Amino acid sequence: MSPHDPELWAGFEEMTAEDIAGPVWDEPVPLNPRGQLPIFPVDALPDWLAAMTAGVAEETQTPVDLAGCLALAAIGTAAGGRLTVTVRGQWSEPVTLYAAVALPPGNRKSAVFGLMTKPLLAAEKALIELTAPQRAEAAASARIAKAAAEKAEKVAANAEADKLADLTAQAISLSEAAERAVIPAEPQLVADDVTAESLTTLLAQQDGRISILSPEGEIFEIIAGRYSGVPNMGIFLKGHAGDMARVNRQARDAQYIENPAITMGLAVQPEVLDAIRQIKGADGRGLLARFLYSKPESLVGYRNLTPELLSPGTADTYAKKLGGLALTLAGWTETAELTLTPEADAVLLAYQRVTESRLRKDGTLRPIVNWASKRDGAVARIAGLLHLATHPEDAWNLPIEAATMADATRLGDYFTAHALDVFNAMKADPAQEAAHTLLTHLRETRTATFTKRDLFRAMPRSEFAAMGDLDPALNLLEDHGWVRQQRSPSATSCAAWTSSWSGPRSTSTPPPPTPPTRTCDSTCSPTASSRRMARTSTASSAS
């Protein structure tokens, strides 16, 4: 029998291509387009830092973005706010930064943090040991001063009238000396789970410097008011800008930090980035705009199980340079200024002009104007970090060069692309991420037709717990022209009782179709057939 036997197709002569395939497809409207996000430019880092970043990413089989962002945060931790970049006139930026990397669970974030922060913790331990005699001496002096003051008070209290004035003055003097006695706190470079109040105390104890490095995003819960019930972000805002912080609370001594310097390097779940926008005041007060965001693709499921291991030489060099830098700057009490060469200033100025033009009403950075307004300052900070890593022994004696500033602008472009995606996701319809997941599946599998049930079976239960969870995403895809619903030509055939998705049809006349294969779902029923609908998808042919 011929595939186009007239007897087989009897009764179908009056049907058009659209009767069989549905209406002609128009060009789909992109979902809020995010495109392929750039990968962290490792070659923008100095050689020893780039080698460690790449080596850690390879051994742990994690996106290089995580180790790269932590490398910048590690240098910022070592700098501890002891350096500023003087850009032009009165414009200066502290050499600190806030970085947040979004990765799903199972991406070995803790392993990467352990490798990248190990030299900092070793330096912290060394500082504790080195300062132990000083702290012991200060503690002893404080006890002696207190005992002397107490003894003097007793003597004055029992003094004869002619000696009372002199002994009272002596007691007051000794009491004041005891009050002024300060016992230095143990040095601390890195904190993790810390409240805003405790952070202020830490800054006061650590000469205005502290770093928060964590493979979790609990700090955002604390900022949102986990313990107090109300958002408390003031010290986090001031710690990024270097603005003076003065705290007066009942039952507590006043705390004054002239130039607080906080560095943050965090790895969070992607959902955390979507949730932090809900923190009251986080956007309006500029907390969100202070972070450099990275949202790399997870490698889970595609990891090399026998990767190249991190070279001991690479790890040793990293430990010596980073640890040495931290130990050197830990003893500084004054802030050093980093200046720009005229060529470096010209590079940054050109970058500023691009930023400014893109902040216009129709500019690409207008949707993230709060973040983008800090972009040039962030690039200046990154340039300071790269300069410090390039010259860890004497960076404070050398100006920042044009090549370093150019590398900083590349990193600035990287963080800009990721910020656009992060802020877009924060404001997006909740169904949009799910729609992206479905569309990606349809594209990768080049699926032309499928039932809703088959689609549900192919989706991860972590994202689609019930079949009904598909509906908002499917509706969004349909609204954008990526998929559509179709009723089966026959309301009584088994084929009409299953939902199907098929690729887009050409506007030209299609070739004669092959004989239809009639399949029946086990749950099919004549009653259900009148209600069940099919959808078609452009994804199978869209590239």
Coordinates of C-alpha atoms in Angstrom, one line a residue:
M1 CA 0.0 0.0 0.0
S2 CA 1.4 3.4 -0.9
P3 CA 2.1 5.9 1.9
H4 CA -0.1 8.3 0.1
D5 CA -2.9 5.8 -0.7
P6 CA -6.0 7.8 -1.5
E7 CA -8.2 5.2 0.3
L8 CA -6.2 5.7 3.5
W9 CA -6.8 9.5 3.4
A10 CA -10.4 9.4 2.4
G11 CA -12.3 12.1 4.3
F12 CA -9.2 14.2 4.8
E13 CA -9.2 16.0 1.4
E14 CA -10.9 19.1 2.7
M15 CA -8.5 19.6 5.5
T16 CA -5.9 22.4 5.2
A17 CA -2.4 22.5 6.6
E18 CA -3.6 24.6 9.4
D19 CA -6.4 22.2 10.2
I20 CA -3.7 19.5 10.8
A21 CA -0.8 21.6 12.1
G22 CA -2.6 24.5 13.7
P23 CA -2.1 28.2 12.9
V24 CA 1.1 29.4 11.3
W25 CA 3.7 30.3 13.9
D26 CA 4.8 33.9 14.4
E27 CA 8.2 34.7 15.7
P28 CA 8.2 34.1 19.5
V29 CA 8.7 37.0 21.9
P30 CA 11.8 36.3 24.1
L31 CA 11.3 35.7 27.7
N32 CA 13.0 38.4 29.8
P33 CA 16.2 37.7 27.9
R34 CA 19.2 36.8 30.0
G35 CA 21.4 35.2 27.5
Q36 CA 24.6 33.4 28.3
L37 CA 26.3 35.0 31.2
P38 CA 30.1 35.6 30.9
I39 CA 32.6 33.4 32.8
F40 CA 34.8 35.0 35.4
P41 CA 37.9 36.4 33.5
V42 CA 40.6 34.6 35.5
D43 CA 43.4 36.1 33.3
A44 CA 42.5 39.5 34.7
L45 CA 44.0 38.4 38.0
P46 CA 47.8 38.5 38.8
D47 CA 49.5 35.2 37.9
W48 CA 49.8 33.7 41.4
L49 CA 46.1 34.5 42.2
A50 CA 44.9 33.3 38.8
A51 CA 46.8 30.0 39.2
M52 CA 45.2 29.4 42.6
T53 CA 41.7 30.3 41.3
A54 CA 42.0 28.0 38.3
G55 CA 43.5 25.2 40.4
V56 CA 40.9 25.3 43.1
A57 CA 38.1 25.4 40.5
E58 CA 39.6 22.4 38.6
E59 CA 40.2 20.2 41.7
T60 CA 36.8 20.9 43.2
Q61 CA 35.0 20.9 39.8
T62 CA 33.2 24.1 40.6
P63 CA 32.6 27.2 38.4
V64 CA 35.7 29.3 38.4
D65 CA 33.5 32.3 39.3
L66 CA 33.3 31.1 42.9
A67 CA 37.0 30.9 43.5
G68 CA 37.5 34.1 41.5
C69 CA 35.1 36.1 43.6
L70 CA 36.6 34.7 46.7
A71 CA 40.1 35.6 45.5
L72 CA 39.1 39.2 45.4
A73 CA 37.4 39.0 48.8
A74 CA 40.5 37.3 50.2
I75 CA 42.7 40.2 49.1
G76 CA 40.2 42.7 50.5
T77 CA 40.3 40.8 53.8
A78 CA 44.1 41.1 53.9
A79 CA 43.9 44.8 53.0
G80 CA 41.5 45.4 55.9
G81 CA 40.6 48.9 54.8
R82 CA 44.2 50.1 55.3
L83 CA 44.4 51.3 51.7
T84 CA 42.2 53.6 49.6
V85 CA 42.3 54.4 45.9
T86 CA 42.4 58.1 45.3
V87 CA 40.8 58.5 41.9
R88 CA 40.5 62.2 41.2
G89 CA 40.1 65.2 43.5
Q90 CA 38.2 64.2 46.7
W91 CA 36.9 61.0 45.2
S92 CA 38.5 58.0 46.9
E93 CA 37.4 54.4 47.4
P94 CA 38.3 52.0 50.2
V95 CA 40.0 48.8 49.0
T96 CA 37.1 46.6 50.1
L97 CA 34.2 44.9 48.4
Y98 CA 31.0 42.9 48.9
A99 CA 30.7 39.8 46.7
A100 CA 27.8 37.3 46.5
V101 CA 28.0 34.2 44.4
A102 CA 24.7 32.3 43.7
L103 CA 25.0 28.5 43.4
P104 CA 22.6 25.7 44.1
P105 CA 23.3 23.0 46.8
G106 CA 25.9 20.3 46.0
N107 CA 28.4 22.7 44.4
R108 CA 31.2 22.1 47.0
K109 CA 31.1 25.7 48.2
S110 CA 32.5 24.8 51.6
A111 CA 35.5 23.1 50.0
V112 CA 36.3 26.2 47.8
F113 CA 35.9 28.5 50.8
G114 CA 38.3 26.2 52.9
L115 CA 41.0 26.4 50.3
M116 CA 40.7 30.1 49.5
T117 CA 40.5 31.3 53.1
K118 CA 43.0 28.9 54.7
P119 CA 45.9 31.4 54.6
L120 CA 43.8 34.1 56.2
L121 CA 42.9 31.8 59.1
A122 CA 46.5 30.8 59.5
A123 CA 47.5 34.5 59.5
E124 CA 44.8 35.2 62.2
K125 CA 46.2 32.4 64.3
A126 CA 49.7 33.8 64.0
L127 CA 48.5 37.2 65.0
I128 CA 46.9 35.8 68.1
E129 CA 50.2 34.1 69.1
L130 CA 52.3 37.2 68.3
T131 CA 50.1 39.5 70.3
A132 CA 49.6 37.2 73.3
P133 CA 52.5 38.8 75.4
Q134 CA 51.2 42.3 74.6
R135 CA 47.6 41.3 75.7
A136 CA 48.9 39.6 78.8
E137 CA 50.9 42.7 79.8
A138 CA 48.0 45.0 79.2
A139 CA 45.7 42.7 81.3
A140 CA 48.2 42.7 84.1
S141 CA 48.6 46.5 84.0
A142 CA 44.9 46.9 84.0
R143 CA 44.5 44.8 87.1
I144 CA 47.3 46.6 88.9
A145 CA 45.8 50.0 88.0
K146 CA 42.4 48.9 89.3
A147 CA 43.9 47.6 92.5
A148 CA 45.9 50.8 93.0
A149 CA 42.8 52.9 92.4
E150 CA 40.7 50.9 94.9
K151 CA 43.4 51.1 97.5
A152 CA 43.8 54.8 97.0
E153 CA 40.0 55.3 97.4
K154 CA 40.1 53.4 100.8
V155 CA 43.0 55.4 102.0
A156 CA 41.3 58.7 101.0
A157 CA 38.1 57.6 102.6
N158 CA 39.9 57.2 106.0
A159 CA 42.2 60.2 105.7
E160 CA 42.5 63.0 108.2
A161 CA 41.0 66.3 107.2
D162 CA 44.3 67.9 106.4
K163 CA 45.3 65.1 104.0
L164 CA 41.9 64.4 102.5
A165 CA 42.3 66.8 99.5
D166 CA 45.6 65.4 98.4
L167 CA 44.6 61.8 98.9
T168 CA 41.3 62.3 97.1
A169 CA 43.1 63.9 94.1
Q170 CA 45.5 60.9 94.0
A171 CA 42.6 58.4 94.1
I172 CA 40.8 60.2 91.3
S173 CA 43.9 60.2 89.2
L174 CA 44.5 56.5 89.7
S175 CA 40.8 55.7 89.1
E176 CA 41.0 57.6 85.8
A177 CA 44.1 55.7 84.8
A178 CA 42.4 52.4 85.6
E179 CA 39.4 53.5 83.4
R180 CA 41.7 54.3 80.5
A181 CA 43.4 50.9 80.6
V182 CA 42.6 48.9 77.5
I183 CA 43.1 45.2 77.0
P184 CA 43.4 44.5 73.3
A185 CA 41.1 41.9 72.0
E186 CA 42.4 38.8 70.2
P187 CA 43.0 39.6 66.6
Q188 CA 40.3 38.4 64.2
L189 CA 40.3 38.8 60.5
V190 CA 37.2 36.7 59.5
A191 CA 33.7 36.4 61.0
D192 CA 30.7 34.4 59.8
D193 CA 27.4 34.3 61.7
V194 CA 27.4 37.7 63.4
T195 CA 24.6 40.1 64.3
A196 CA 24.7 43.8 63.5
E197 CA 25.4 44.6 67.1
S198 CA 28.2 42.1 67.4
L199 CA 29.6 43.3 64.2
T200 CA 29.8 46.8 65.5
T201 CA 31.6 45.5 68.6
L202 CA 34.0 43.5 66.5
L203 CA 34.8 46.5 64.4
A204 CA 35.5 48.6 67.5
Q205 CA 37.8 45.8 68.9
Q206 CA 39.6 45.1 65.6
D207 CA 40.6 48.7 64.8
G208 CA 37.7 49.2 62.4
R209 CA 38.3 46.1 60.2
I210 CA 36.5 42.8 59.7
S211 CA 35.6 40.4 56.9
I212 CA 32.6 38.2 56.6
L213 CA 33.4 35.1 54.5
S214 CA 30.8 32.4 54.5
P215 CA 29.6 29.6 52.2
E216 CA 26.0 30.3 53.3
G217 CA 23.8 33.4 53.1
E218 CA 22.7 33.6 56.7
I219 CA 24.0 37.1 57.0
F220 CA 21.1 38.3 54.8
E221 CA 18.7 36.7 57.3
I222 CA 20.4 38.6 60.1
I223 CA 20.2 41.8 58.2
A224 CA 16.5 41.2 57.6
G225 CA 16.0 40.9 61.4
R226 CA 16.3 37.3 62.3
Y227 CA 16.9 38.1 66.0
S228 CA 15.4 41.6 66.3
G229 CA 12.4 41.3 64.0
V230 CA 13.3 44.5 62.1
P231 CA 15.9 45.1 59.4
N232 CA 19.3 46.3 60.8
M233 CA 21.6 47.2 58.0
G234 CA 23.2 50.5 59.1
I235 CA 26.6 49.1 60.0
F236 CA 26.7 47.1 56.7
L237 CA 26.1 50.2 54.7
K238 CA 28.7 52.3 56.6
G239 CA 31.2 49.4 56.5
H240 CA 31.1 49.4 52.7
A241 CA 31.4 53.1 52.3
G242 CA 33.8 53.7 55.2
D243 CA 31.5 56.2 56.8
M244 CA 31.9 57.0 60.5
A245 CA 29.9 54.8 62.8
R246 CA 28.9 56.0 66.3
V247 CA 26.7 53.8 68.5
N248 CA 25.3 54.7 71.9
R249 CA 23.1 52.1 73.6
Q250 CA 21.9 51.7 77.2
A251 CA 23.9 49.4 79.4
R252 CA 26.8 49.5 77.0
D253 CA 29.8 51.8 76.4
A254 CA 29.6 54.1 73.4
Q255 CA 31.3 52.6 70.3
Y256 CA 33.0 54.8 67.8
I257 CA 34.5 53.6 64.5
E258 CA 36.0 56.4 62.4
N259 CA 36.5 54.4 59.1
P260 CA 34.8 51.0 59.3
A261 CA 36.0 48.6 56.7
I262 CA 34.0 45.5 56.0
T263 CA 34.7 43.0 53.3
M264 CA 32.1 40.3 52.4
G265 CA 32.5 37.2 50.3
L266 CA 29.4 35.0 50.3
A267 CA 28.0 32.0 48.5
V268 CA 24.3 31.8 48.6
Q269 CA 21.4 29.8 47.2
P270 CA 20.0 31.4 44.1
E271 CA 16.6 31.8 45.9
V272 CA 18.4 34.0 48.5
L273 CA 19.2 36.6 45.9
D274 CA 15.5 36.6 44.9
A275 CA 14.5 37.0 48.5
I276 CA 16.8 39.7 49.7
R277 CA 15.0 42.3 47.6
Q278 CA 12.1 41.8 50.0
I279 CA 14.1 43.1 52.9
K280 CA 12.6 46.4 53.9
G281 CA 14.9 49.2 52.7
A282 CA 17.4 46.9 51.1
D283 CA 16.9 48.5 47.7
G284 CA 16.1 52.0 48.7
R285 CA 18.9 52.4 51.2
G286 CA 21.5 50.9 48.7
L287 CA 22.3 47.6 50.3
L288 CA 21.6 45.7 47.1
A289 CA 23.6 48.1 45.1
R290 CA 26.7 47.6 47.2
F291 CA 27.1 43.9 46.2
L292 CA 29.0 42.5 43.2
Y293 CA 26.9 39.5 42.0
S294 CA 27.9 36.3 40.3
K295 CA 25.4 33.7 39.0
P296 CA 27.5 31.0 37.3
E297 CA 26.1 27.8 35.8
S298 CA 26.3 24.8 38.1
L299 CA 28.6 22.0 37.0
V300 CA 26.7 19.3 38.9
G301 CA 26.1 16.4 36.6
Y302 CA 28.9 17.4 34.3
R303 CA 31.9 17.2 36.6
N304 CA 35.1 15.4 35.8
L305 CA 35.5 12.7 38.4
T306 CA 39.3 12.5 38.0
P307 CA 40.3 16.2 37.8
E308 CA 43.8 17.6 37.9
L309 CA 44.7 18.2 41.5
L310 CA 45.8 21.6 42.9
S311 CA 49.5 22.0 42.7
P312 CA 51.2 22.1 46.1
G313 CA 53.5 24.8 44.7
T314 CA 50.5 26.9 43.6
A315 CA 48.9 26.6 47.0
D316 CA 52.2 27.4 48.8
T317 CA 52.7 30.5 46.8
Y318 CA 49.1 31.6 47.4
A319 CA 49.5 31.0 51.1
K320 CA 52.8 32.9 51.4
K321 CA 51.7 36.0 49.4
L322 CA 48.2 36.3 50.9
G323 CA 49.3 35.4 54.4
G324 CA 52.3 37.8 54.2
L325 CA 50.1 40.6 53.0
A326 CA 47.6 40.0 55.8
L327 CA 50.3 40.0 58.5
T328 CA 52.0 43.1 57.1
L329 CA 48.8 45.2 56.9
A330 CA 47.4 44.0 60.3
G331 CA 49.9 46.1 62.1
W332 CA 49.0 49.3 60.3
T333 CA 47.2 52.0 62.1
E334 CA 47.1 54.6 59.4
T335 CA 45.5 54.4 55.9
A336 CA 47.7 54.6 52.8
E337 CA 46.5 56.2 49.5
L338 CA 46.9 54.5 46.2
T339 CA 47.1 56.8 43.2
L340 CA 46.6 56.3 39.5
T341 CA 49.0 56.9 36.7
P342 CA 47.7 59.4 34.1
E343 CA 47.2 56.4 31.7
A344 CA 45.2 54.5 34.4
D345 CA 43.1 57.6 35.0
A346 CA 42.3 57.8 31.3
V347 CA 41.2 54.2 31.2
L348 CA 38.8 54.7 34.1
L349 CA 37.5 58.0 32.7
A350 CA 36.7 56.3 29.4
Y351 CA 34.9 53.6 31.4
Q352 CA 33.0 56.3 33.3
R353 CA 31.8 57.8 30.1
V354 CA 30.4 54.5 28.9
T355 CA 28.6 54.0 32.3
E356 CA 27.1 57.5 32.2
S357 CA 25.8 57.1 28.6
R358 CA 24.1 53.8 29.6
L359 CA 22.4 55.3 32.6
R360 CA 20.1 57.4 30.3
K361 CA 16.4 56.7 30.1
D362 CA 16.9 54.4 27.1
G363 CA 20.3 53.0 28.3
T364 CA 21.1 49.4 29.0
L365 CA 22.0 50.2 32.6
R366 CA 18.9 52.2 33.4
P367 CA 17.0 49.2 34.9
I368 CA 19.7 48.8 37.5
V369 CA 20.5 52.5 38.0
N370 CA 21.2 52.2 41.7
W371 CA 23.7 49.4 41.2
A372 CA 25.2 51.0 38.1
S373 CA 25.7 54.3 39.8
K374 CA 28.3 52.5 42.0
R375 CA 29.9 50.6 39.1
D376 CA 32.8 53.0 38.5
G377 CA 33.6 53.1 42.2
A378 CA 33.6 49.3 42.3
V379 CA 36.0 49.2 39.3
A380 CA 38.3 51.5 41.2
R381 CA 38.2 49.2 44.2
I382 CA 38.9 46.2 42.1
A383 CA 41.8 48.0 40.6
G384 CA 43.2 48.6 44.1
L385 CA 42.8 44.9 44.9
L386 CA 44.5 43.8 41.7
H387 CA 47.3 46.3 42.3
L388 CA 47.8 45.0 45.8
A389 CA 48.0 41.4 44.6
T390 CA 50.4 42.4 41.8
H391 CA 52.8 44.1 44.2
P392 CA 52.1 42.5 47.7
E393 CA 55.4 43.8 49.1
D394 CA 55.3 47.4 48.2
A395 CA 52.0 48.3 46.4
W396 CA 51.5 51.3 48.6
N397 CA 54.7 52.9 47.1
L398 CA 53.6 52.4 43.5
P399 CA 50.8 54.0 41.5
I400 CA 48.1 51.8 39.8
E401 CA 49.0 51.3 36.2
A402 CA 46.8 51.4 33.1
A403 CA 47.0 47.6 32.5
T404 CA 45.7 47.0 36.0
M405 CA 42.9 49.4 35.5
A406 CA 42.0 47.7 32.2
D407 CA 41.8 44.4 33.9
A408 CA 39.5 46.0 36.5
T409 CA 37.2 47.2 33.8
R410 CA 37.0 43.7 32.4
L411 CA 35.9 42.5 35.8
G412 CA 33.5 45.4 36.0
D413 CA 31.9 44.3 32.8
Y414 CA 31.6 40.7 34.1
F415 CA 29.9 41.9 37.3
T416 CA 27.6 44.2 35.3
A417 CA 26.3 41.4 33.1
H418 CA 25.6 39.2 36.2
A419 CA 24.0 42.2 38.1
L420 CA 21.6 42.7 35.2
D421 CA 20.5 39.1 35.4
V422 CA 20.2 39.0 39.2
F423 CA 18.1 42.2 39.3
N424 CA 16.0 41.0 36.4
A425 CA 15.3 37.8 38.3
M426 CA 14.4 39.8 41.5
K427 CA 11.7 41.7 39.6
A428 CA 10.5 38.9 37.4
D429 CA 7.3 37.0 37.4
P430 CA 7.9 33.9 39.7
A431 CA 6.9 31.7 36.7
Q432 CA 9.7 33.1 34.6
E433 CA 12.4 30.9 36.0
A434 CA 10.2 27.9 35.6
A435 CA 9.4 28.9 32.1
H436 CA 13.2 29.2 31.4
T437 CA 13.6 25.6 32.7
L438 CA 10.9 24.2 30.5
L439 CA 12.2 26.1 27.4
T440 CA 15.7 24.9 28.0
H441 CA 14.5 21.3 28.2
L442 CA 12.5 21.7 25.0
R443 CA 15.5 23.2 23.2
E444 CA 18.1 20.7 24.5
T445 CA 15.9 17.6 23.8
R446 CA 14.6 19.2 20.5
T447 CA 11.2 17.9 21.5
A448 CA 8.6 18.3 18.9
T449 CA 5.6 16.7 20.6
F450 CA 5.0 15.6 24.1
T451 CA 2.2 15.2 26.6
K452 CA 1.9 17.4 29.7
R453 CA 2.3 14.2 31.7
D454 CA 5.5 13.3 29.8
L455 CA 6.9 16.8 30.4
F456 CA 6.1 16.5 34.1
R457 CA 8.0 13.2 34.3
A458 CA 11.0 14.8 32.7
M459 CA 11.2 17.7 35.1
P460 CA 13.0 17.7 38.5
R461 CA 10.6 17.3 41.4
S462 CA 12.6 20.0 43.3
E463 CA 11.2 22.5 40.9
F464 CA 7.9 20.9 39.9
A465 CA 6.4 19.0 42.8
A466 CA 3.0 18.5 41.1
M467 CA 1.8 18.5 37.6
G468 CA -0.2 21.7 38.2
D469 CA 3.1 23.5 38.9
L470 CA 3.7 23.4 35.1
D471 CA 0.7 25.5 34.3
P472 CA 2.0 29.0 35.2
A473 CA 5.2 28.4 33.2
L474 CA 3.3 26.9 30.2
N475 CA 0.9 29.8 30.2
L476 CA 3.9 32.2 30.2
L477 CA 5.5 30.4 27.3
E478 CA 2.2 30.4 25.4
D479 CA 1.8 34.2 26.0
H480 CA 5.2 34.7 24.5
G481 CA 4.5 32.5 21.5
W482 CA 6.9 29.6 22.4
V483 CA 4.1 27.1 22.8
R484 CA 0.3 26.9 22.1
Q485 CA -2.6 24.7 22.8
Q486 CA -4.5 22.8 20.1
R487 CA -7.6 20.6 20.1
S488 CA -7.2 17.3 18.4
P489 CA -9.0 17.2 15.0
S490 CA -11.1 14.3 16.3
A491 CA -12.9 14.5 19.6
T492 CA -13.3 10.7 19.8
S493 CA -9.9 9.4 18.7
C494 CA -7.5 8.3 21.4
A495 CA -4.9 10.7 20.0
A496 CA -7.1 13.6 21.0
W497 CA -7.1 12.5 24.6
T498 CA -3.4 13.2 25.0
S499 CA -1.8 16.6 25.1
S500 CA 0.9 17.0 22.5
W501 CA 3.6 19.7 21.7
S502 CA 4.9 20.0 18.2
G503 CA 7.4 22.2 16.4
P504 CA 6.5 25.3 14.4
R505 CA 5.1 24.8 10.9
S506 CA 6.4 26.6 7.8
T507 CA 4.1 28.9 6.0
S508 CA 4.7 26.9 2.8
T509 CA 2.4 23.9 2.0
P510 CA 3.6 20.9 4.0
P511 CA 4.3 17.5 2.3
P512 CA 1.6 14.9 2.5
P513 CA 1.7 13.5 6.1
T514 CA 2.5 10.0 7.0
P515 CA -0.4 7.8 8.3
P516 CA -1.2 8.9 11.8
T517 CA -0.2 6.6 14.7
R518 CA -3.1 6.2 17.1
T519 CA -2.0 6.0 20.7
C520 CA -4.1 6.0 23.7
D521 CA -3.3 7.1 27.2
S522 CA -4.2 4.6 29.9
T523 CA -6.4 7.2 31.5
C524 CA -8.2 8.2 28.4
S525 CA -12.0 8.3 28.4
P526 CA -14.6 9.8 26.0
T527 CA -15.6 12.3 28.7
A528 CA -12.1 13.5 29.2
S529 CA -11.4 13.8 25.5
S530 CA -13.6 16.8 25.2
R531 CA -11.7 18.7 27.9
R532 CA -8.1 17.7 27.2
M533 CA -6.1 20.0 24.9
A534 CA -2.8 19.8 23.1
R535 CA -0.1 22.4 22.8
T536 CA 2.6 22.9 20.2
S537 CA 6.0 24.3 20.8
T538 CA 8.5 26.3 18.7
A539 CA 11.3 25.2 21.0
S540 CA 12.2 22.1 19.0
S541 CA 13.3 24.1 16.0
A542 CA 14.4 27.3 17.8
S543 CA 18.1 27.7 18.1

